[in-house]
PDB file of C-alpha atoms in Angstrom:
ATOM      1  CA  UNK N   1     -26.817  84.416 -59.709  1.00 91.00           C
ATOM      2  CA  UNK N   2     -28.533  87.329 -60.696  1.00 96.00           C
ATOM      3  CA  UNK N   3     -31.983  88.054 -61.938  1.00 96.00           C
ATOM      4  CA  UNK N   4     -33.169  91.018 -63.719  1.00 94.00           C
ATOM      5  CA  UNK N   5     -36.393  92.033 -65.470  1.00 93.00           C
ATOM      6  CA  UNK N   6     -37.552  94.221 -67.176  1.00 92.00           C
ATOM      7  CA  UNK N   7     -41.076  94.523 -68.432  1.00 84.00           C
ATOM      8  CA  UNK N   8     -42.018  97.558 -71.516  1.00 79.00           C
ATOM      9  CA  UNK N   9     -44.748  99.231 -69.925  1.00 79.00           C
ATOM     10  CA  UNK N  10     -47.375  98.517 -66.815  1.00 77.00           C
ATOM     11  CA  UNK N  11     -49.635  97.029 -69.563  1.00 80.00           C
ATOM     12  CA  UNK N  12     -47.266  94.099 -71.301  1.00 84.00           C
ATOM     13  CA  UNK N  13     -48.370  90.964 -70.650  1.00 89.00           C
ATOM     14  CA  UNK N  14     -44.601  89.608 -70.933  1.00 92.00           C
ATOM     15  CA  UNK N  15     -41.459  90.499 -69.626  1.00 94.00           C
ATOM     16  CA  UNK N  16     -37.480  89.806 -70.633  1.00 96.00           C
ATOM     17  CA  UNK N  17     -35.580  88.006 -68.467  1.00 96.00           C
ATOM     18  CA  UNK N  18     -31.315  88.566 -67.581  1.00 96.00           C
ATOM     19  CA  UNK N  19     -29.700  86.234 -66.092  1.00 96.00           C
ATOM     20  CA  UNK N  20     -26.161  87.864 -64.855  1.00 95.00           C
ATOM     21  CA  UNK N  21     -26.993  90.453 -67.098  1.00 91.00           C
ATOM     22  CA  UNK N  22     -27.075  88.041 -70.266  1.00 95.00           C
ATOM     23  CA  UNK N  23     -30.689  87.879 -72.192  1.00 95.00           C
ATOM     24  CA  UNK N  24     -32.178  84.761 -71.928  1.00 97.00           C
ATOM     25  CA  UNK N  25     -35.267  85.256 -73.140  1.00 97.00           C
ATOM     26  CA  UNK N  26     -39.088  86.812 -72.344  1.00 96.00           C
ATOM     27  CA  UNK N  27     -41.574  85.203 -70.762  1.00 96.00           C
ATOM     28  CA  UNK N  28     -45.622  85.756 -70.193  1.00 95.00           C
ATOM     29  CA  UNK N  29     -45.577  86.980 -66.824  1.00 93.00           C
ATOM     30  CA  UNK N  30     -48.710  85.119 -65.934  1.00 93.00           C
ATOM     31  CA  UNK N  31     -46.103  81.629 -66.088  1.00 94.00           C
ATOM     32  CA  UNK N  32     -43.408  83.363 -64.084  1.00 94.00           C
ATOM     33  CA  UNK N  33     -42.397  81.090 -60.922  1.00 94.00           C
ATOM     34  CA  UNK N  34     -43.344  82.353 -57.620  1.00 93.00           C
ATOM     35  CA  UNK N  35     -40.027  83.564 -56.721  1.00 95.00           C
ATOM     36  CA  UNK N  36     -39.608  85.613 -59.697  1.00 94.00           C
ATOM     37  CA  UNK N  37     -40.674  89.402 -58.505  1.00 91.00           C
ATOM     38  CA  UNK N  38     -41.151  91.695 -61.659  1.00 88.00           C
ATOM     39  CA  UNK N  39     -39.328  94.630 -62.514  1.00 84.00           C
ATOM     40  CA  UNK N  40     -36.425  93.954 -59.975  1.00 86.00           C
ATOM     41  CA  UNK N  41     -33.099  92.956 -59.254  1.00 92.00           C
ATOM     42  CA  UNK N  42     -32.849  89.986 -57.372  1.00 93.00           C
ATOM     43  CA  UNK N  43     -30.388  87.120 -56.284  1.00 96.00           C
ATOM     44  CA  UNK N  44     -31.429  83.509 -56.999  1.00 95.00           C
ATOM     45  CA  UNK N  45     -29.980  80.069 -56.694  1.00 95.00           C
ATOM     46  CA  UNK N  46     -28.795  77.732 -59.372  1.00 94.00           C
ATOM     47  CA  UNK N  47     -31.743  75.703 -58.732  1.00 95.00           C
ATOM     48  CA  UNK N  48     -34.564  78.789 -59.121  1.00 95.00           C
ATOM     49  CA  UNK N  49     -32.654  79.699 -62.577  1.00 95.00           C
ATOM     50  CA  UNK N  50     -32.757  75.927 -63.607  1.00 96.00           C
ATOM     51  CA  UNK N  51     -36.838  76.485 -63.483  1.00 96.00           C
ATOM     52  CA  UNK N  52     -36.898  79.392 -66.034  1.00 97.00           C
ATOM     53  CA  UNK N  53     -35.161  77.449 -68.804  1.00 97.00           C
ATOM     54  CA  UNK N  54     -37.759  74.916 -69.761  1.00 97.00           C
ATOM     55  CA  UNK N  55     -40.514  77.750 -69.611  1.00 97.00           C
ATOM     56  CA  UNK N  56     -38.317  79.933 -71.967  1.00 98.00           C
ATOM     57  CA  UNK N  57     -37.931  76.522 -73.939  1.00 98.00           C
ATOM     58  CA  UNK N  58     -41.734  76.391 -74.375  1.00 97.00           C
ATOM     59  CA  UNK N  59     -42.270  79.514 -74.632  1.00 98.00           C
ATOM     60  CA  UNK N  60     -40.264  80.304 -77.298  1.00 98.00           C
ATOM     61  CA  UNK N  61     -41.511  77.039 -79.010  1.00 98.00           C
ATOM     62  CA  UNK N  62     -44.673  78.103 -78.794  1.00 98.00           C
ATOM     63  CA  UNK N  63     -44.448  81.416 -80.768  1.00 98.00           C
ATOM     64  CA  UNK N  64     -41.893  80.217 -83.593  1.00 98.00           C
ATOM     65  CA  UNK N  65     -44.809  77.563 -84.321  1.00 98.00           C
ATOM     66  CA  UNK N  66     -46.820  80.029 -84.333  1.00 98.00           C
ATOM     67  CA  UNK N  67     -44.771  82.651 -86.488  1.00 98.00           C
ATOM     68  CA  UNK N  68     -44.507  79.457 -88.804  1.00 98.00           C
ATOM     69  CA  UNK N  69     -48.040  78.780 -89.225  1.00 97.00           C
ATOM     70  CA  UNK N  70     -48.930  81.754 -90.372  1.00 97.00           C
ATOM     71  CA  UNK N  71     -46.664  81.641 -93.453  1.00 96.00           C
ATOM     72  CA  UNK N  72     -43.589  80.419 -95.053  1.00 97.00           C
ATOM     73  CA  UNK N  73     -40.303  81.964 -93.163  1.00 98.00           C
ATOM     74  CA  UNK N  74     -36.654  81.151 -93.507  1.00 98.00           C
ATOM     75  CA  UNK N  75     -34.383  80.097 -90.753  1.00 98.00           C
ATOM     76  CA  UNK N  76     -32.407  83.323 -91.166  1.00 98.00           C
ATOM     77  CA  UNK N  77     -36.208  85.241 -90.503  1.00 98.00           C
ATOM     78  CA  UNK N  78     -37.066  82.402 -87.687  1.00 98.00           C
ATOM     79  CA  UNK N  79     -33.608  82.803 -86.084  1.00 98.00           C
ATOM     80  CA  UNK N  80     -33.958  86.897 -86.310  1.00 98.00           C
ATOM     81  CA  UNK N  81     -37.639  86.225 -84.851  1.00 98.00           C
ATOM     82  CA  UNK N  82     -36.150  84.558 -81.859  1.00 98.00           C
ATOM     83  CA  UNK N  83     -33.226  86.610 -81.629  1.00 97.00           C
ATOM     84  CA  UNK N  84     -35.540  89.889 -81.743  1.00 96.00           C
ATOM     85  CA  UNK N  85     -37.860  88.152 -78.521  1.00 95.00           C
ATOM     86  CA  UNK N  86     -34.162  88.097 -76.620  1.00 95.00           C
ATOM     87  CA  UNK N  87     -33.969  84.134 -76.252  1.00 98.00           C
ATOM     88  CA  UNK N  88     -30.484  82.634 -75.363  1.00 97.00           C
ATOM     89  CA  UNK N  89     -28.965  81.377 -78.594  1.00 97.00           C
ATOM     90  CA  UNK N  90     -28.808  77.793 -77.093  1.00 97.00           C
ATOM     91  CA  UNK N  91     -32.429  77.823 -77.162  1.00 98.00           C
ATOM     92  CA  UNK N  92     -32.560  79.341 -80.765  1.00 98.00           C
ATOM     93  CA  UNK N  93     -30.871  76.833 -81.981  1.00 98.00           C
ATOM     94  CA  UNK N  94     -32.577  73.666 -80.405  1.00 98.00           C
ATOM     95  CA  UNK N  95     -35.704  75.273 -81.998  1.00 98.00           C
ATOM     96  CA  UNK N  96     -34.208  75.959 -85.467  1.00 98.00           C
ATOM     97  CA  UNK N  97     -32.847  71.915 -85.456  1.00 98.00           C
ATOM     98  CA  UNK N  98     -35.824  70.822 -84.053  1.00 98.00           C
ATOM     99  CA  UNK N  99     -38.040  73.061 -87.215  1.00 98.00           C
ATOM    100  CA  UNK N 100     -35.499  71.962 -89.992  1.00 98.00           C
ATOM    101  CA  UNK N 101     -35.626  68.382 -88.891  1.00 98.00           C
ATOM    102  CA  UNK N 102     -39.790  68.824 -88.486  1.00 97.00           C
ATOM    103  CA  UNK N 103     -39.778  70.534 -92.262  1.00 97.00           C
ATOM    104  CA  UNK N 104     -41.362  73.366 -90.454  1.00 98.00           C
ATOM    105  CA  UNK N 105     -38.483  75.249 -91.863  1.00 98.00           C
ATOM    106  CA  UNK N 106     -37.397  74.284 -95.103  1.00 98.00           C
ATOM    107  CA  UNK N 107     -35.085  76.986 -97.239  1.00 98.00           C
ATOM    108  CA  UNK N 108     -35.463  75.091-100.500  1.00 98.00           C
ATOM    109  CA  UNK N 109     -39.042  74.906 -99.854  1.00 98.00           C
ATOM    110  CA  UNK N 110     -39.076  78.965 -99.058  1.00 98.00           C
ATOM    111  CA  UNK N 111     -36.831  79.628-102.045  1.00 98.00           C
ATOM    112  CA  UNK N 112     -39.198  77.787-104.553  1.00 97.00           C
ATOM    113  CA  UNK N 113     -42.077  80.500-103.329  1.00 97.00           C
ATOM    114  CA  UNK N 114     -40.300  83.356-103.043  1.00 97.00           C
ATOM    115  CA  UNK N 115     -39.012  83.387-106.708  1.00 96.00           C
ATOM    116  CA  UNK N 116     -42.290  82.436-108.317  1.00 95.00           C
ATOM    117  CA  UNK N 117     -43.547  85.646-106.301  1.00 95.00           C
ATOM    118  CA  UNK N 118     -40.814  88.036-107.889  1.00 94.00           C
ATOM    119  CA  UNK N 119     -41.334  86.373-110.919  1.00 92.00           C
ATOM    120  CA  UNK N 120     -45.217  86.976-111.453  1.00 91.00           C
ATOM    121  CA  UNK N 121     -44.575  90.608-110.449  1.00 90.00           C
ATOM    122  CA  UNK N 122     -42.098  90.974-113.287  1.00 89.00           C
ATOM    123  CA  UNK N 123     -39.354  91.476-112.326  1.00 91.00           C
ATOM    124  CA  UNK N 124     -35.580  90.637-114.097  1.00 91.00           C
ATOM    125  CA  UNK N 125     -32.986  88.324-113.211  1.00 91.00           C
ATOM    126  CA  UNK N 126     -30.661  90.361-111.512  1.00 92.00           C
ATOM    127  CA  UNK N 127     -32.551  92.050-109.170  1.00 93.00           C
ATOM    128  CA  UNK N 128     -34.563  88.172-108.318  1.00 94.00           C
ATOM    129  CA  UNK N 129     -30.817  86.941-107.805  1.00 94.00           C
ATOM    130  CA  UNK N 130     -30.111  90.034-105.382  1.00 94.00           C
ATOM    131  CA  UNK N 131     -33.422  90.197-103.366  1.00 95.00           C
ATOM    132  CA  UNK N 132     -32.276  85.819-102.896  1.00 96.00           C
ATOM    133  CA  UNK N 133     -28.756  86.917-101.371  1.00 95.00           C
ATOM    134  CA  UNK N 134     -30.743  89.333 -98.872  1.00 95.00           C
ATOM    135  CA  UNK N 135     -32.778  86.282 -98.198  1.00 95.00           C
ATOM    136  CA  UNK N 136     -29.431  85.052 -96.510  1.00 96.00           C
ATOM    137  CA  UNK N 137     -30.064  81.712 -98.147  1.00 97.00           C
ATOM    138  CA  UNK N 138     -26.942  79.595 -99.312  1.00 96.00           C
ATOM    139  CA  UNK N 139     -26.828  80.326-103.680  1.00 97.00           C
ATOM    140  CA  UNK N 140     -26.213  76.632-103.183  1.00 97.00           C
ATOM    141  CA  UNK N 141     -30.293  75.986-102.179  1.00 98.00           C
ATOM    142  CA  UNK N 142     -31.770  78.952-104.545  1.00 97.00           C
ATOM    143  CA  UNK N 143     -29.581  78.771-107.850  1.00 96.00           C
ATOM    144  CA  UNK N 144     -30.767  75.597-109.000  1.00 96.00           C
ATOM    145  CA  UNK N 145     -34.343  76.643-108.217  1.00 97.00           C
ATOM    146  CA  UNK N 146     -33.766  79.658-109.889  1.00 95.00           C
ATOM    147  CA  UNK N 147     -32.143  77.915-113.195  1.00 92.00           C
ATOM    148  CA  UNK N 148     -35.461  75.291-112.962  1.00 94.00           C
ATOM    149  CA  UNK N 149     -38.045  78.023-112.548  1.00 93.00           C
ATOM    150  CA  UNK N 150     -36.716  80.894-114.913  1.00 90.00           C
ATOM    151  CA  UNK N 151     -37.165  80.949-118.761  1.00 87.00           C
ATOM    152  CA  UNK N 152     -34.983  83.415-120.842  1.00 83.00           C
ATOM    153  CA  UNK N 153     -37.757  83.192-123.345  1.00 85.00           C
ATOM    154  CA  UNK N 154     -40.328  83.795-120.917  1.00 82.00           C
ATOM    155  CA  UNK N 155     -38.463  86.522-119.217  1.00 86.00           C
ATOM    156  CA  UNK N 156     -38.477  88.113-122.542  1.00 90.00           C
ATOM    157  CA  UNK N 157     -41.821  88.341-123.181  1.00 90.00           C
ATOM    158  CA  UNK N 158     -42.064  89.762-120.061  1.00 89.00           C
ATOM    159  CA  UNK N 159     -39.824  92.436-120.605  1.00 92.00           C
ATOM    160  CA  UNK N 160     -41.306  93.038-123.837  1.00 92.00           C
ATOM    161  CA  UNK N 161     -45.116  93.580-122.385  1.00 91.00           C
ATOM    162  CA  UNK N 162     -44.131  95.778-119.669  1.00 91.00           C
ATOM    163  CA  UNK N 163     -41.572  97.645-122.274  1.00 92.00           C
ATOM    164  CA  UNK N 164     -44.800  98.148-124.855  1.00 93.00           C
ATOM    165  CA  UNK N 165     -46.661  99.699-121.938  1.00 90.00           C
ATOM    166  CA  UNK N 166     -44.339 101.943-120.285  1.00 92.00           C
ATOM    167  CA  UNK N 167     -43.523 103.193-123.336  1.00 92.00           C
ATOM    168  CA  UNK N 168     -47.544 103.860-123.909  1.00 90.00           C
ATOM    169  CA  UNK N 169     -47.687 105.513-120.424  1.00 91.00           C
ATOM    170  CA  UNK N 170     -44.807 108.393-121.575  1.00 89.00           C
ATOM    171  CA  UNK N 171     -45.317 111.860-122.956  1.00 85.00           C
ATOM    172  CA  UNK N 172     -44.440 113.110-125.962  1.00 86.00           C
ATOM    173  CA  UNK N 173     -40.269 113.052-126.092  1.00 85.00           C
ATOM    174  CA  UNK N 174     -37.073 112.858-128.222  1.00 88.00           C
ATOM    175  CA  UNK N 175     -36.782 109.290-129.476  1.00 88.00           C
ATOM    176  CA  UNK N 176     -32.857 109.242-127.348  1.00 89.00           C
ATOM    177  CA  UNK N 177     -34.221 110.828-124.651  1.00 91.00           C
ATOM    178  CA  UNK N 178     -37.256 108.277-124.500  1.00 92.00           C
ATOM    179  CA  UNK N 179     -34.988 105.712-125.367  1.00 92.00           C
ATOM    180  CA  UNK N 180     -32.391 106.291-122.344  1.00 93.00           C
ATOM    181  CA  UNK N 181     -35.300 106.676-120.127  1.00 93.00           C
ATOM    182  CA  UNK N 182     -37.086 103.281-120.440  1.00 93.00           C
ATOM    183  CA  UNK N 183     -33.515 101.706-120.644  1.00 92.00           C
ATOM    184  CA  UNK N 184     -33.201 103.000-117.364  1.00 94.00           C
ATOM    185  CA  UNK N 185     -36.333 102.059-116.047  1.00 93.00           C
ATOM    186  CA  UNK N 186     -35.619  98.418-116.937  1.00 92.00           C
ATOM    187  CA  UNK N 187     -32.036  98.028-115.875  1.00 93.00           C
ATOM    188  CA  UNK N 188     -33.234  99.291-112.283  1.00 92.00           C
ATOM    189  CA  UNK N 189     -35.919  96.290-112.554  1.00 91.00           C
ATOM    190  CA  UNK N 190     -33.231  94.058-112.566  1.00 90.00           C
ATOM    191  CA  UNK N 191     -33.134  93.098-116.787  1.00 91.00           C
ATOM    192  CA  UNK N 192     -30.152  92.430-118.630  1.00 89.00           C
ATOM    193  CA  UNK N 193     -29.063  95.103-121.085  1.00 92.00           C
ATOM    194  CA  UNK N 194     -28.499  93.108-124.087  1.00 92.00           C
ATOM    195  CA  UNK N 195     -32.433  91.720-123.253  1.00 91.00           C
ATOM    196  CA  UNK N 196     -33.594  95.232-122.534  1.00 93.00           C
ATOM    197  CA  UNK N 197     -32.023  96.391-125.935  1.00 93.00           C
ATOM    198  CA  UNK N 198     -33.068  93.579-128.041  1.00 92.00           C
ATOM    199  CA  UNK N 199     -36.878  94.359-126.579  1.00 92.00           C
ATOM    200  CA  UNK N 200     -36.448  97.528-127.538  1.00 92.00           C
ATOM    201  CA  UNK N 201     -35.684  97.167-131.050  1.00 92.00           C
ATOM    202  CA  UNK N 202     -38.348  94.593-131.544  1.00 90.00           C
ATOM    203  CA  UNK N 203     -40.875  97.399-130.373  1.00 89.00           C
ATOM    204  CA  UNK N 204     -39.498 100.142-132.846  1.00 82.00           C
TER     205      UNK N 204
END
């Protein structure tokens, strides 16, 4: 079997590992077994390679905890964490179970924060239900949440305050051309036209 490593510059503290060429993972180099000799190409037993899986294991453990504790992530952003640190997908997926099952990672949980964010900045249905899908979350977790959390009424008021003071911030135009511009503004935030249209004629 063969080894390969390969470590970003003379300063990095870790290095990725290849087994047969296949990523497996990086690794601090200060926990690297003895036979493991940086930055080359080397033949090892089944045995030697056995030792590298439970310190990949741990290490990865040890930094998705860590990438969790810091703040609320998805298992789509967990898995792409993982995936961007070069760990086997085995290994990913232990970890992701072993989150989910822990409530470490919990997409309804993520969901529930991420669209009272968007919806104290303002923002309209549409675009809250697109920025969700890029989320990669199943509609099946956020739709409810969404139906729960979002008010029409509310969202209308909204619209209406931000309408009053864009409209404040233009200069002098032609009522259409005024008109088309704020329409524009607000369909690009996301707001439904009829909504957009009936704030604007409660503002004329």
């Amino acid at each position: 079997m063969t080894l390969r490593t390969i470590r970003k510059t003379e300063k990095s503290r870790d290095i990725t590992l290849f087994l047969d060429d296949k990523s497996v993972g990086t690794l601090p180099i200060k926990v690297l077994p003895l036979f493991v000799r940086p930055g080359e190409e080397q033949e090892i037993t089944a045995d030697e390679a056995e030792q590298l899986w439970p310190l990949l294991k741990n290490h990865a453990r040890s930094l998705l905890l860590d990438y969790l504790a810091k703040a609320e992530h998805s298992e789509h952003q967990s898995r792409e964490y993982l995936r961007k640190r070069r760990f086997d997908a085995a290994i990913i997926d232990e970890l992701i179970d072993y989150c989910k099952e822990k409530k470490f990672i919990d997409d309804a949980r993520y969901s529930e924060i991420y669209i009272r964010s968007w919806l104290k900045r303002g923002i309209g249905l549409k675009l809250l239900r697109s920025k969700l899908r890029e989320q990669r979350i199943a509609q099946s977790i956020w739709e409810p949440l969404l139906q729960e959390m979002y008010e029409p009424e509310d969202g209308f008021d909204t619209l209406k305050s931000q309408m009053q003071k864009y409209i404040s911030r233009q200069k002098e135009m032609s009522y259409n051309k005024l008109k088309d511009k704020t329409f524009g503004y607000f369909v690009n935030k996301g707001f439904d036209l009829d909504m957009i249209a009936g704030a604007w004629r409660e503002l004329q």
